[in-house]
mmCIF file of C-alpha atoms in Angstrom:
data_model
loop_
_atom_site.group_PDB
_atom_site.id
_atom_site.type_symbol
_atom_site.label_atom_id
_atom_site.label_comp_id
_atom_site.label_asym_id
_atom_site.label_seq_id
_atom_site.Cartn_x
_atom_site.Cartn_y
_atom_site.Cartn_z
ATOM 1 C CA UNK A 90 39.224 -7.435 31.899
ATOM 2 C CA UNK A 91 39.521 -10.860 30.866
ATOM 3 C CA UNK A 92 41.124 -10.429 27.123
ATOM 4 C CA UNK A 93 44.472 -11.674 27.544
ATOM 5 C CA UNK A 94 42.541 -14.545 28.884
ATOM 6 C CA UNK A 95 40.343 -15.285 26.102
ATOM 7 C CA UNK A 96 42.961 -14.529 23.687
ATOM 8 C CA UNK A 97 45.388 -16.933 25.064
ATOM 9 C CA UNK A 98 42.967 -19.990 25.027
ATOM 10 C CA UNK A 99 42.436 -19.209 21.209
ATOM 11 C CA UNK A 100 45.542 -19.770 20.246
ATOM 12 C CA UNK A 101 46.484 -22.560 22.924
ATOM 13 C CA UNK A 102 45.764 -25.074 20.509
ATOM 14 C CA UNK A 103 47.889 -23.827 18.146
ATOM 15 C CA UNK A 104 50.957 -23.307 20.699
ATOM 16 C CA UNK A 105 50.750 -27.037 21.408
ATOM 17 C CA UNK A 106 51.195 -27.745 18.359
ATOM 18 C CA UNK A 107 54.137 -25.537 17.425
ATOM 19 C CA UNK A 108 55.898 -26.738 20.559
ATOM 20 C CA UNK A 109 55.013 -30.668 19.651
ATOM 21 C CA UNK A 110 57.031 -29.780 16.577
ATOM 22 C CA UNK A 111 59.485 -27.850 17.902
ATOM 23 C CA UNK A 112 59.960 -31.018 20.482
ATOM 24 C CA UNK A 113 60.937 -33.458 17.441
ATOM 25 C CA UNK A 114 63.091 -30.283 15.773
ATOM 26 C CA UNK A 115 64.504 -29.887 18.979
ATOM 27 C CA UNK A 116 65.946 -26.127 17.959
ATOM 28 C CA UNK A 117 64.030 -24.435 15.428
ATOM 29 C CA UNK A 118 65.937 -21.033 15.852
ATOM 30 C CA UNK A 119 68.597 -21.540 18.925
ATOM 31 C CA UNK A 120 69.285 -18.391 20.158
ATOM 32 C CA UNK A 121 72.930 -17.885 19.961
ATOM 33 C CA UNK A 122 72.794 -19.316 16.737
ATOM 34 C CA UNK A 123 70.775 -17.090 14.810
ATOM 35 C CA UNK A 124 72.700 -13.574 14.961
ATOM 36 C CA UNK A 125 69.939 -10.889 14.056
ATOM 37 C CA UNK A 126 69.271 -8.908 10.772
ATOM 38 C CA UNK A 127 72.340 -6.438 11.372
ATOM 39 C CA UNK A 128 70.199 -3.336 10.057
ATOM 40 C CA UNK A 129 67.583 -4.285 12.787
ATOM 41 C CA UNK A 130 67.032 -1.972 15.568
ATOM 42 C CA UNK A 131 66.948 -5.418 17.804
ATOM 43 C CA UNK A 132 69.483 -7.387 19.613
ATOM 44 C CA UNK A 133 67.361 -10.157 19.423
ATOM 45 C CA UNK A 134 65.210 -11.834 16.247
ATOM 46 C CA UNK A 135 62.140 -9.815 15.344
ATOM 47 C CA UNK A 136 61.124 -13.265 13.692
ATOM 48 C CA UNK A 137 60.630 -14.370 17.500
ATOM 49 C CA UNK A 138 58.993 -11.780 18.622
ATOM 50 C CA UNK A 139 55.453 -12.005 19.328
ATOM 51 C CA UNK A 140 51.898 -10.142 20.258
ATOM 52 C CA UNK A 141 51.108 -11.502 23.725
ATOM 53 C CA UNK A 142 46.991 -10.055 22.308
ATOM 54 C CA UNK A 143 46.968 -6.636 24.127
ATOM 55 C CA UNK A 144 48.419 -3.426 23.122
ATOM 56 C CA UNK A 145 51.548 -1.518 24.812
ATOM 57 C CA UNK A 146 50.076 -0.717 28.902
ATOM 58 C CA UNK A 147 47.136 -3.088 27.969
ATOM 59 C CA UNK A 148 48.091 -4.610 30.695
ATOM 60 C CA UNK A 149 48.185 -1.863 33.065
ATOM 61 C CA UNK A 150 51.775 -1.466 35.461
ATOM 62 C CA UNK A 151 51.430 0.362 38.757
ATOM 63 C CA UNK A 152 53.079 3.163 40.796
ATOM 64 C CA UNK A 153 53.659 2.985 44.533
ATOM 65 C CA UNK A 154 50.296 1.178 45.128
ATOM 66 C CA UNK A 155 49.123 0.851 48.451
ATOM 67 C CA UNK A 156 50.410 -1.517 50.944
ATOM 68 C CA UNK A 157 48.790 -2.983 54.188
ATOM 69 C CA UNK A 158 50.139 -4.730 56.485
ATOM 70 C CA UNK A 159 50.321 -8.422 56.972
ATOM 71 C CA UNK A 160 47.795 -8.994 59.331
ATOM 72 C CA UNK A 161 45.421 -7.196 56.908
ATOM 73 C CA UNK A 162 46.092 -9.375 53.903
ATOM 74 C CA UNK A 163 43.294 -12.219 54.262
ATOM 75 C CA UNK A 164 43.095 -12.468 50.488
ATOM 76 C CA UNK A 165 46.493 -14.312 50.514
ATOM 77 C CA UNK A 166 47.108 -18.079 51.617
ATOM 78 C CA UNK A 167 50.238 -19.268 53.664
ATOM 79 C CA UNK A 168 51.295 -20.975 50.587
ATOM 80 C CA UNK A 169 50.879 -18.545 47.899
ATOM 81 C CA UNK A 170 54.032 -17.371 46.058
ATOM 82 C CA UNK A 171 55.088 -13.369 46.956
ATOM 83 C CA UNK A 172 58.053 -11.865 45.343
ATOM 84 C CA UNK A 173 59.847 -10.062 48.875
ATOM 85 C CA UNK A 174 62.120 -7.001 49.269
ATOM 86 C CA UNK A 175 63.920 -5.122 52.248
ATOM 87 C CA UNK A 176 64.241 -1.521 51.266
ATOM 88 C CA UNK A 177 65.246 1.117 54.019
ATOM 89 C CA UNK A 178 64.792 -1.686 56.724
ATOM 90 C CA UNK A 179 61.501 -2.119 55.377
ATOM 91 C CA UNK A 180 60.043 -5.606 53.953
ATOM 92 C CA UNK A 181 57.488 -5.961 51.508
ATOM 93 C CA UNK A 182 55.396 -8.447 49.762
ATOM 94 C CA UNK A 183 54.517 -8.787 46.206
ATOM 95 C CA UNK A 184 52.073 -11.379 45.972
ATOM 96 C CA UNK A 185 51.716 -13.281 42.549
ATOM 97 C CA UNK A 186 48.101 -13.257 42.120
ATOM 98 C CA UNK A 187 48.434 -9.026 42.448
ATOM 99 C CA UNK A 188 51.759 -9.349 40.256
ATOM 100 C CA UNK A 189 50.137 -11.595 37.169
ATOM 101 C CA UNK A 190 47.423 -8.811 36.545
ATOM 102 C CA UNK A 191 49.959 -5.955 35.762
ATOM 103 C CA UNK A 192 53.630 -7.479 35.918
ATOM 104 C CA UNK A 193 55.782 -4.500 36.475
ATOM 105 C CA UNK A 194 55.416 -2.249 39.934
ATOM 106 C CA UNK A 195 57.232 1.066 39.623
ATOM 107 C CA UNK A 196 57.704 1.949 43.485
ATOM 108 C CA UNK A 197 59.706 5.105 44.928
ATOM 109 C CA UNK A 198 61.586 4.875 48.199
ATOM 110 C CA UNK A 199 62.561 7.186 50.559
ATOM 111 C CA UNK A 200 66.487 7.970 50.431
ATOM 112 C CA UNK A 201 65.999 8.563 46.615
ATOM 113 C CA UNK A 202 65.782 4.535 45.800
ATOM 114 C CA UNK A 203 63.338 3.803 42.491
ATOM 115 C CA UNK A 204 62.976 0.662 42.025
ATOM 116 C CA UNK A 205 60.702 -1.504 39.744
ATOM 117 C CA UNK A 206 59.518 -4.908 40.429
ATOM 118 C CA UNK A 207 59.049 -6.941 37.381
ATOM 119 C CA UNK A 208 57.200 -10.072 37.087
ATOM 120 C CA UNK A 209 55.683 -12.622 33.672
ATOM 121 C CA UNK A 210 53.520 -15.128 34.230
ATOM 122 C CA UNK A 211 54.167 -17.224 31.209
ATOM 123 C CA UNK A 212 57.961 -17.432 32.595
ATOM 124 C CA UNK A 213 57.485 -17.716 36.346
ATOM 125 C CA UNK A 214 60.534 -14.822 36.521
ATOM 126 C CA UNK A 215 60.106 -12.542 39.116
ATOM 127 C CA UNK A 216 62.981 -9.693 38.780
ATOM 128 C CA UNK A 217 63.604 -6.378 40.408
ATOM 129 C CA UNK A 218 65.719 -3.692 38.514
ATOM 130 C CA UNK A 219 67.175 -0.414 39.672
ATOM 131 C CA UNK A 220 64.922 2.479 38.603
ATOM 132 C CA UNK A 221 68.245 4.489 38.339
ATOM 133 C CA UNK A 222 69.929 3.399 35.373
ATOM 134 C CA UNK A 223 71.896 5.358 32.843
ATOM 135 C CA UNK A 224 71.802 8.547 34.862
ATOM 136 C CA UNK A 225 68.002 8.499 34.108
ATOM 137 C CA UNK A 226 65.132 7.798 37.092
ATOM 138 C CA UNK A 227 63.739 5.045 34.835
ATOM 139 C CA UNK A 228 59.968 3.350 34.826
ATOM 140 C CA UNK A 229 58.492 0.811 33.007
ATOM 141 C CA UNK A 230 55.194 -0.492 31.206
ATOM 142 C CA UNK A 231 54.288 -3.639 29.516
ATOM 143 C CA UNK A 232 54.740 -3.303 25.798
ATOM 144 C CA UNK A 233 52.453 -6.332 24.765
ATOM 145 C CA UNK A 234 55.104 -7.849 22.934
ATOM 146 C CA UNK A 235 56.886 -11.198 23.972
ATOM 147 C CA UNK A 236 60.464 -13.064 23.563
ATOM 148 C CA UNK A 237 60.565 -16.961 24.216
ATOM 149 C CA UNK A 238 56.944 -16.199 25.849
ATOM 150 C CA UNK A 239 58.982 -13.913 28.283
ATOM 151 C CA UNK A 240 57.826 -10.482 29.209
ATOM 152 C CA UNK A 241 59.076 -7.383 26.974
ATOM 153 C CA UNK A 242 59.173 -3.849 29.159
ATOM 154 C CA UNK A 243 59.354 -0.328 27.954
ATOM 155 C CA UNK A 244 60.793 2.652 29.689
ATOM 156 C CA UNK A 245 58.591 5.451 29.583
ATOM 157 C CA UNK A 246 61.432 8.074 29.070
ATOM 158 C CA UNK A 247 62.819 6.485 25.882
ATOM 159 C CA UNK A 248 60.661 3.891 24.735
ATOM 160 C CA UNK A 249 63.547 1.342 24.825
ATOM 161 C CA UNK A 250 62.195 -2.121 25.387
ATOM 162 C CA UNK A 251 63.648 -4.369 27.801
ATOM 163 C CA UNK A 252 63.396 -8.582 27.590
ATOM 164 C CA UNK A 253 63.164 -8.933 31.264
ATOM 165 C CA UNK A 254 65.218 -11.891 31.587
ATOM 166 C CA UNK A 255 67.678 -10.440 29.159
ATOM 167 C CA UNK A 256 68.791 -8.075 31.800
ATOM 168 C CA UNK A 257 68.883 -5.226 29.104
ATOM 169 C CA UNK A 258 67.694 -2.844 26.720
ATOM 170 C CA UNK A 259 67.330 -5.120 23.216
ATOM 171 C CA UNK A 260 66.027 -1.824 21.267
ATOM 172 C CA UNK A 261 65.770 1.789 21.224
ATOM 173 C CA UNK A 262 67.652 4.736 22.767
ATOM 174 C CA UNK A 263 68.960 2.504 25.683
ATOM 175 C CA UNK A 264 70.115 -0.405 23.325
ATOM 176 C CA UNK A 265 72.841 -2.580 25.164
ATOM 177 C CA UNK A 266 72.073 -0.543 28.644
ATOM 178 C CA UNK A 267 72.408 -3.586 31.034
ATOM 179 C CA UNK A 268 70.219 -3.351 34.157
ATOM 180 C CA UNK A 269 70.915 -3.426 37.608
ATOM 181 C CA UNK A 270 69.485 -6.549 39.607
ATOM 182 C CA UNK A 271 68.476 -5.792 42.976
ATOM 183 C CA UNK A 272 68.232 -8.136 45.633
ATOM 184 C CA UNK A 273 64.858 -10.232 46.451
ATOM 185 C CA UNK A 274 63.455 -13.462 47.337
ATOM 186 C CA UNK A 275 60.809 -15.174 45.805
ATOM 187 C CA UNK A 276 58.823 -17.406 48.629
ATOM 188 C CA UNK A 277 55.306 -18.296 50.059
ATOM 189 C CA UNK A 278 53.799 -16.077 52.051
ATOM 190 C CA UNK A 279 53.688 -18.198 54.927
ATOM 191 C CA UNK A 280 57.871 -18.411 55.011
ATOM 192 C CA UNK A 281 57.805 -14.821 54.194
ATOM 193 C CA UNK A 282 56.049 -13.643 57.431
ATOM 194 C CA UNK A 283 58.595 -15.892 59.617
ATOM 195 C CA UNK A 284 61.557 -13.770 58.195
ATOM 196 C CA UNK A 285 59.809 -10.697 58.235
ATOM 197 C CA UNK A 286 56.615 -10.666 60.791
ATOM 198 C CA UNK A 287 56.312 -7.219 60.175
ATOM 199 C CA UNK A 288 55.951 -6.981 56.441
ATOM 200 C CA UNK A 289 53.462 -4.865 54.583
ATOM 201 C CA UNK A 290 52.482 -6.216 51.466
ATOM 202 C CA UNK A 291 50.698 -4.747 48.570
ATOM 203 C CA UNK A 292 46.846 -3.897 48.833
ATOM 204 C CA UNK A 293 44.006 -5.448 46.349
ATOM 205 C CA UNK A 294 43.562 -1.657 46.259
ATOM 206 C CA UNK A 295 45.071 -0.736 43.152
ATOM 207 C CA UNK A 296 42.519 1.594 41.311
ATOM 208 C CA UNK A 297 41.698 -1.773 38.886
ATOM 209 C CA UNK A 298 39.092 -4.561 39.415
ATOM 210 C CA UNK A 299 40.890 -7.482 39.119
ATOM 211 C CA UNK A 300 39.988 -11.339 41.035
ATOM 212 C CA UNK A 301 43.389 -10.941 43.363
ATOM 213 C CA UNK A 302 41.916 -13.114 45.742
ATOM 214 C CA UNK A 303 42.031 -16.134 43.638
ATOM 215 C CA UNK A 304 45.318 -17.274 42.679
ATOM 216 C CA UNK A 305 46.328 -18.325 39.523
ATOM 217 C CA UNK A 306 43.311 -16.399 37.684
ATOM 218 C CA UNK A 307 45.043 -14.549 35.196
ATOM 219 C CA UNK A 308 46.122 -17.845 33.550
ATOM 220 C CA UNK A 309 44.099 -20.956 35.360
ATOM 221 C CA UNK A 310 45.813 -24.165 34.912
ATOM 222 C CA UNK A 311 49.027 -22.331 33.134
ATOM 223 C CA UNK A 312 51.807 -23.902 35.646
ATOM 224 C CA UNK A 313 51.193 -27.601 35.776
ATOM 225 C CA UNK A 314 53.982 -29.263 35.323
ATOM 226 C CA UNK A 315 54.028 -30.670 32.024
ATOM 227 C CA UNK A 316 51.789 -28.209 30.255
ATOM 228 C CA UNK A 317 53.300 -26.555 27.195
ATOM 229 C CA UNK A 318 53.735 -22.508 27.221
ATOM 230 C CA UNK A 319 51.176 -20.567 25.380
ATOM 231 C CA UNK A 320 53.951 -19.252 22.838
ATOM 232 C CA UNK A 321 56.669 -20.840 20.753
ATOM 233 C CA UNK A 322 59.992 -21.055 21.916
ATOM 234 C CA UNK A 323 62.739 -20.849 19.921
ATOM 235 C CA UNK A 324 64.317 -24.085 21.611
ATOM 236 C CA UNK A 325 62.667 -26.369 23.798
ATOM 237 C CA UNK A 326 65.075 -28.139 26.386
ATOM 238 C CA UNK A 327 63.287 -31.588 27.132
ATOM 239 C CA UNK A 328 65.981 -32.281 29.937
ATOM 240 C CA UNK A 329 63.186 -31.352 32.859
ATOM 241 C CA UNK A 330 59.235 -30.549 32.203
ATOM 242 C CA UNK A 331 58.417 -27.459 31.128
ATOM 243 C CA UNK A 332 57.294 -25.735 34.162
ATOM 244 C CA UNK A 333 59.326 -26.874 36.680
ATOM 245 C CA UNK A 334 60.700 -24.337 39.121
ATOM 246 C CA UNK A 335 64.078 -23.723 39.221
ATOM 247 C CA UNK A 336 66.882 -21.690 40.736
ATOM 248 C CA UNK A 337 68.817 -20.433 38.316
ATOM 249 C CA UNK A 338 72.439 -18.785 38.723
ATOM 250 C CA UNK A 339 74.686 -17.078 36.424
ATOM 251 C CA UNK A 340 78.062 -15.579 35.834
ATOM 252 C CA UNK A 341 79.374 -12.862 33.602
ATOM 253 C CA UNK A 342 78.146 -9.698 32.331
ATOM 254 C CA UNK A 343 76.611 -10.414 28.695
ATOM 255 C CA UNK A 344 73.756 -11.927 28.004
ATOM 256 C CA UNK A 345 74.642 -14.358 25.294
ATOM 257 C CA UNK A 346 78.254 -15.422 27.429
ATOM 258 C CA UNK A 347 76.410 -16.468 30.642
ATOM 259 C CA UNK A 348 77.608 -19.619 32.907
ATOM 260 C CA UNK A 349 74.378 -20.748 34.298
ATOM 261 C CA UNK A 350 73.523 -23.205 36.894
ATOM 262 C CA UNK A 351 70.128 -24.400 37.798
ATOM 263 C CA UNK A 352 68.928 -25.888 41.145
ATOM 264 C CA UNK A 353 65.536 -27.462 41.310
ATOM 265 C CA UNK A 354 62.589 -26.111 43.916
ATOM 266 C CA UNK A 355 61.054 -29.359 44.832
ATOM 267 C CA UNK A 356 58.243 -28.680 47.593
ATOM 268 C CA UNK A 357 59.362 -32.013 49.425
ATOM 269 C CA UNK A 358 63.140 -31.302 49.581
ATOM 270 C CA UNK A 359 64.211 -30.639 53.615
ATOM 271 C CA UNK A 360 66.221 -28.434 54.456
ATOM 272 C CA UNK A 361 69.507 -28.604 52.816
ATOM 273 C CA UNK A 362 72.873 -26.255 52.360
ATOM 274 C CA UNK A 363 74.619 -27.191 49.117
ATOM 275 C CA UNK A 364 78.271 -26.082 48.870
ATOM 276 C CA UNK A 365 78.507 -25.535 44.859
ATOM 277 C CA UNK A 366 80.554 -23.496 42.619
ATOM 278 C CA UNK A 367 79.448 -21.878 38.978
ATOM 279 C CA UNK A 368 82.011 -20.696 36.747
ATOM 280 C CA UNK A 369 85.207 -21.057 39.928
ATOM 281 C CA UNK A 370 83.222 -18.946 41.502
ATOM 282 C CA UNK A 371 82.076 -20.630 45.482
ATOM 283 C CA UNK A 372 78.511 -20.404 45.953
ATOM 284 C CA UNK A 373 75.826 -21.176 48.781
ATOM 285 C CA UNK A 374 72.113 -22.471 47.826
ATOM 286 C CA UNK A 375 70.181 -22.631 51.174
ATOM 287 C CA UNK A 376 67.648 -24.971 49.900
ATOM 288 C CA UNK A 377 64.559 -25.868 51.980
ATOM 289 C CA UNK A 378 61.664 -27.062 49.023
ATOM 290 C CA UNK A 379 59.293 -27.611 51.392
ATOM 291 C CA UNK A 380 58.750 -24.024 52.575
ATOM 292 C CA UNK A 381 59.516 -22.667 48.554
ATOM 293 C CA UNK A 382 62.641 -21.446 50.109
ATOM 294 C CA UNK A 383 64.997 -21.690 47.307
ATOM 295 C CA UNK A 384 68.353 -18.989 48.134
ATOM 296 C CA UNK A 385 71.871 -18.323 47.236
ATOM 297 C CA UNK A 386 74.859 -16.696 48.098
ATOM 298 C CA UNK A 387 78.519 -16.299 47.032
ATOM 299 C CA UNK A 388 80.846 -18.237 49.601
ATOM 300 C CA UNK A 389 83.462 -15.687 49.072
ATOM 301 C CA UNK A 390 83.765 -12.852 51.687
ATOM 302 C CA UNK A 391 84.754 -9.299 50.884
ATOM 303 C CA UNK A 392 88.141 -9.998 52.593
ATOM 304 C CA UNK A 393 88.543 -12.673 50.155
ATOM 305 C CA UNK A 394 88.035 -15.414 52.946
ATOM 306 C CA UNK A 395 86.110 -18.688 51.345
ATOM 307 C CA UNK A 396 83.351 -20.346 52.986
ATOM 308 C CA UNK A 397 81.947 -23.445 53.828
ATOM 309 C CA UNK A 398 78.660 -24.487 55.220
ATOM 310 C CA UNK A 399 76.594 -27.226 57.648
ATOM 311 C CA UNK A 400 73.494 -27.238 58.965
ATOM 312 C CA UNK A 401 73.007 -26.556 62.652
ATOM 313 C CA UNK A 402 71.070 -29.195 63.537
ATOM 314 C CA UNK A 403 69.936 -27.762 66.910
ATOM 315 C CA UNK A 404 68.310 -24.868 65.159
ATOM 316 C CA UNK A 405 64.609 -26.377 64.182
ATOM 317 C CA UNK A 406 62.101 -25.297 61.795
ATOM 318 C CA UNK A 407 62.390 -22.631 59.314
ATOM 319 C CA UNK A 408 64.261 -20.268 59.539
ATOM 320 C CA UNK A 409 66.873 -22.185 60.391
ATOM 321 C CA UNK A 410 70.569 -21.515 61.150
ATOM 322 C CA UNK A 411 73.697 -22.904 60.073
ATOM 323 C CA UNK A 412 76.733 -22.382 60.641
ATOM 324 C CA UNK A 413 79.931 -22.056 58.683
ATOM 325 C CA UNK A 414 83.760 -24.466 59.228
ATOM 326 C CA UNK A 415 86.624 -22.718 59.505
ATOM 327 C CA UNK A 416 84.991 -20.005 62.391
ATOM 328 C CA UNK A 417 82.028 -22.012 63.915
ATOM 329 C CA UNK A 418 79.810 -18.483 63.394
ATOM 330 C CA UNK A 419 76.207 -19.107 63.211
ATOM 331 C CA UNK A 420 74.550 -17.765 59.805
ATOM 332 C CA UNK A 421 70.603 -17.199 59.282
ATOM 333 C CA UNK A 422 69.014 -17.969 56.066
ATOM 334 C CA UNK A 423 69.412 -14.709 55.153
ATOM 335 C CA UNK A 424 73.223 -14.514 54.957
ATOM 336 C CA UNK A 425 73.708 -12.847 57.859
ATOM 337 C CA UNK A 426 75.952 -13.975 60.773
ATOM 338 C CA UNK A 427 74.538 -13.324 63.689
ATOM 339 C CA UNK A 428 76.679 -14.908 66.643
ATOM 340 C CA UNK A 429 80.584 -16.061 66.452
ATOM 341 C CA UNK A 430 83.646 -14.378 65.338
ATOM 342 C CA UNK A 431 82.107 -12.992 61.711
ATOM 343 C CA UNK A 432 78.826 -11.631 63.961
ATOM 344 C CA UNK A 433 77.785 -8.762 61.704
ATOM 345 C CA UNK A 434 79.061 -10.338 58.138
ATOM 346 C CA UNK A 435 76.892 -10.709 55.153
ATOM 347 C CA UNK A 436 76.786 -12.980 52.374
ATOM 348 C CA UNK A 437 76.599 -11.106 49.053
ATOM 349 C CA UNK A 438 73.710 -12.761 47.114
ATOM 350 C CA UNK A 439 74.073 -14.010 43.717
ATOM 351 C CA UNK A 440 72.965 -12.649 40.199
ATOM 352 C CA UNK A 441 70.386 -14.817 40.079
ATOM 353 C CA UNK A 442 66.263 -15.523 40.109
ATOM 354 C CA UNK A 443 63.288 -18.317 39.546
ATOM 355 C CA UNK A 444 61.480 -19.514 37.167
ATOM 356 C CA UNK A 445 59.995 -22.134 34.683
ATOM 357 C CA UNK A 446 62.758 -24.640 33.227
ATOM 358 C CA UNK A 447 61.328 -24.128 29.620
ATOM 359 C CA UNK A 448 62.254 -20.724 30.014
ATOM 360 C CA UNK A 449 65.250 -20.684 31.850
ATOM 361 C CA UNK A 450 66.572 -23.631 29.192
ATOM 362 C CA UNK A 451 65.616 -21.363 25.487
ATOM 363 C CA UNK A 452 67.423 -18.334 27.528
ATOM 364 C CA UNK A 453 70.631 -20.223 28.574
ATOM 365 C CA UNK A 454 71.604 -22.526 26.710
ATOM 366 C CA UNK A 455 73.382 -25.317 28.059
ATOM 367 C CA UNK A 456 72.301 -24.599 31.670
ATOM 368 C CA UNK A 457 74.193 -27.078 33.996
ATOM 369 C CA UNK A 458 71.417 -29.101 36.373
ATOM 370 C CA UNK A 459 72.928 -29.552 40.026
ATOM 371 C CA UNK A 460 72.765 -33.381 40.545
ATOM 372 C CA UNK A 461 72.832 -34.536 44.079
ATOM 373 C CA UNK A 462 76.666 -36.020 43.249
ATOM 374 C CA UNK A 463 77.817 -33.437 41.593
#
């Protein structure tokens, strides 16, 4: 139960060291930079590829585990991080501490929606990806093997493996098969249950005996601030600390041509709407730190209408409202207008998702950092 743990403190030492020197290097291998072996079955460099010190489904994914609902879920605090969903009108919770002991959840909707929720640890990236891709019903495992300390999937119909935050098939059958992002929210569970009070959220009862009630188990002390990742990285941007959370937000359809934009998820930012733009393209971050509320949405509406947002400052605690300029409607955190002349509209959310700045830096190069004056 507890070898990936053991494992990873044996070679923690070691890590630190590689990433002290990759520190003073400061690009060892840049991705981008160093094209792979052409005769290689891999998008990527198999030289940076690494054993995370289990074998493929050693760390065990699940399918359509059991959910309870909220008021049933005592073994999560307000504060603890959930990856959310709405699916069919229906919201559920993915808490961390359930995620970080199997990392990819293949569920199966009703209306013929697969979907699988995919989550690493050692990046903080919590992504979900359409289970219909390709004209296949696709679901995934955990091969064991790592990128940039990032998460590797396999698809159990063609063995292809998938860097999660590549947003693709790097190998295999499916090579260059881009997946399709669907929407979520990563949050606390407390902020979670005011947008969606009747939530179910996924059960401790998942057929494996794992500590779920304690969070942070599967890797104690792993995300504080300045500690290193377990893993080398092929570039180490020293622009934040390592493991601070950020928003990230990207443009474009290929991995290696992204425009990327980062926001930071500080837990004592109030509530704030930023009015941004990445790549021309008008974009909303509804940032409120303080209740890990960390959102964004494209400005531009389907009619081709643009955007632009204040704070309501009659509308209290979160959830909050705000309301957009040029029709006075009143939005909801969300992106949903619910009173004023676009009552009924929705904000189209942007490709985009958490996690640690070391990882989100070696991924994108060059990631922009919002700046209050910007």
């Amino acid at each position: 139960m507890f070898r990936k743990i053991s494992f990873l403190l044996l070679i923690l030492s070691v890590t630190i060291a590689l990433i002290s020197c990759q520190s003073e290097d400061k690009a060892l291998n840049p991705v981008g930079n160093n094209d792979p072996d052409p005769d290689s079955d891999w998008n990527i460099p198999e030289n940076q590829i690494f054993s995370g010190g289990v074998p493929k489904d050693g760390i065990p994914s699940l399918f359509s585990p059991e959910t309870i609902p909220a008021a049933q879920a005592g073994f999560i605090d307000d504060k603890d991080l959930i990856l959310g969903i709405v699916v069919d009108g229906v919201a559920k919770a993915y808490p961390h501490q359930i995620l970080d002991w199997h990392e990819a959840v293949n569920e199966e909707f009703a209306l013929n929606n697969f979907l699988t929720v995919s989550y690493c640890p050692l990046t903080g990236t919590a992504i979900v990806f359409d289970g219909n891709i390709a004209g296949l019903r696709l679901t995934f495992g955990v091969s064991g093997l790592l990128y940039n300390n990032n998460l590797i999937m396999f698809d159990r119909q063609t063995d292809s493996h998938w860097p999660q935050m590549r947003l693709q098939a790097d190998q295999g059958t499916l090579r260059n098969t881009r997946q399709i992002v669907y929407p979520s929210i990563e949050t606390s569970w407390g902020s979670w249950k005011k947008l969606f009070p009747n939530t179910v959220v996924l059960s401790t009862n998942t057929g494996h005996n794992r500590p779920y009630s304690t969070a942070g188990s599967a890797y104690p002390g792993y995300s504080n601030l300045n500690s290193a990742p377990f893993f080398g990285v092929s570039f180490l941007d020293d622009r934040l600390p390592p493991k601070q959370r950020v928003h990230g937000v990207f443009s474009g359809e290929v991995p290696d041509s992204y425009e990327t934009k980062v926001y930071l998820i500080d837990l004592s930012q109030d509530s704030r709407l930023i009015n941004d733009s990445i790549d021309g393209s008008p974009i909303l971050v509804v940032d409120s730190g303080k209740d890990n509320f960390v959102v964004s949405y494209l400005r531009t509406l389907v009619d081709g209408q643009i955007l632009t947002f204040s704070l309501d400052a009659s509308s209290g605690d979160f959830p909050f409202t705000f309301k957009d300029n040029e029709t006075s409607s009143t939005w909801s955190v969300l992106g949903e207008a619910i009173t004023g002349p676009l009552a009924g509209a929705k904000l189209e959310k942007t490709k985009s998702f958490n996690a640690y700045w070391f990882a989100w830096g070696v991924f994108y190069l060059d990631a922009e950092i919002y700046q209050e004056n910007d």
